Amino acid sequence: MTEFSSRVERISISGIREVFEAASEDAINLGLGQPDFPTPEHARQAAVDAIESGKADGYTGNKGIEPLREAIADKHQRDQGIDVDPADVIATSGASEALHIALEAHVDAGQEVIIPDPGFVSYDALTKLADGEPVPVDLREDLTVDPAAVEKAITDDTAAFIVNSPANPTGAVASEQDIKEFARIADEHDVLCVSDEVYEYTVFEGDHHSPIEYADSDNVVVVNSCSKLYSMTGWRLGWVTGSTERTERMLRVHQYAQACASAPAQYAAEAALTGPQEIVEEMTDSFKRRRDILLDGLADHGIDCPTPHGAFYAMPKVPEGFVDECIDRGVIVVPGEAFGEGGEGMARISYATDEETLREAIEIMGEAAAAARSA
Ligand SMILES: Cc1ncc(COP(=O)(O)O)c(C=O)c1O
């Protein structure tokens, strides 16, 4: 019999994929985790230019090209007021790889990683691939993570805790007070905080904050990516930044697993970060309008949903059988339990779709909820 590593046997293909496969081809897909905007033209053009000139033909340095890492450092200064040395940035194949190398570099076999539940599917899987133990923490009623719950979950075996604001799958945005608490916990317990900020630019009320702004120690590592910031999911370009010592360890993993991020994508990302930023406001305004349409529609159909303040997801409480009733009627949503046990009784709705389609989907979800309730 073929033998596989016990680490890989602990994980399976994401539950989200199963939902897509069950749905018909012409279904309205509210299951996708990507913005429905084109990549900015100047970013595309920068990649085309790099390809045509031949400068994207070879490997880049392991950490990525210098101008990109400078652009990332400038971004951190511009948005968060923090000094990042471009030498402490690694350009990665999306935030996905950034999370992977962060956990590989910091988690020993059997060590614990505290993750939100429900939370982004990779936190659990990447912890297991690092041979660690995911420790899920329940969310508050408003779907934010309570720093006190994280602090309570810390043991001698804790290697890291993951903060994700704005969050997938909930759309919840942590308050500045909570972010300060996460920084304090990282400092006081001398435990690593991995801050996944891929939805940083999609905040509707209040501001985005990062634990790295407040931490006094080097116990925060920030993961980010062009995927959701600039609608560039297909380009696979993200980054991770932390102290020199931490970056050097993460680079060891990146060097052997990846060599370097895709060169054309690096040039596109540099252009996205340094070029006109209008797309950011345009996308955020548009998502906010759609969030409001969705929340009003759900309320009209008696579906209770905490108000998401960011990203492009909502996570209402739904009656049993709701997801199947939706799929039968041609609307794809993702069952909450795909994001952890804490997601039971909820569904994730991605509203990265045009307003007309969203309105149509809301009517169908209303019918699905009624059918599920009377079943
Ligand atoms: C919270 C979160 N982190 C990371 C990622 C991965 O993003 P990337 O496309 O940059 O790998 C996603 C993608 O859905 C996400 O939702």
CSV table of C-alpha atoms in Angstrom, one decimal, residues 14-19 117-122 124 169 315 334-341 343-344 346 348:
chain,number,residue,atom,x,y,z
A,14,SER,CA,-11.1,22.2,1.4
A,15,GLY,CA,-14.8,21.8,1.9
A,16,ILE,CA,-15.3,24.9,-0.3
A,17,ARG,CA,-14.3,22.9,-3.4
A,18,GLU,CA,-17.0,20.2,-2.6
A,19,VAL,CA,-19.7,22.9,-2.7
A,117,ASP,CA,-13.0,29.4,14.7
A,118,PRO,CA,-14.6,29.9,12.2
A,119,GLY,CA,-11.4,31.0,10.5
A,120,PHE,CA,-9.6,31.0,7.1
A,121,VAL,CA,-9.2,27.3,6.1
A,122,SER,CA,-5.4,27.5,5.7
A,124,ASP,CA,-5.7,24.8,10.5
A,169,PRO,CA,-15.0,34.1,6.6
A,315,MET,CA,-21.8,35.2,7.8
A,334,VAL,CA,-20.3,27.9,1.7
A,335,PRO,CA,-21.4,26.1,4.8
A,336,GLY,CA,-20.0,27.6,8.0
A,337,GLU,CA,-18.5,24.4,9.2
A,338,ALA,CA,-16.0,24.4,6.2
A,339,PHE,CA,-14.2,27.1,8.3
A,340,GLY,CA,-14.2,25.1,11.6
A,341,GLU,CA,-16.7,23.6,14.1
A,343,GLY,CA,-19.0,27.9,11.9
A,344,GLU,CA,-21.9,25.4,12.4
A,346,MET,CA,-23.9,29.6,9.7
A,348,ARG,CA,-20.4,32.3,4.3
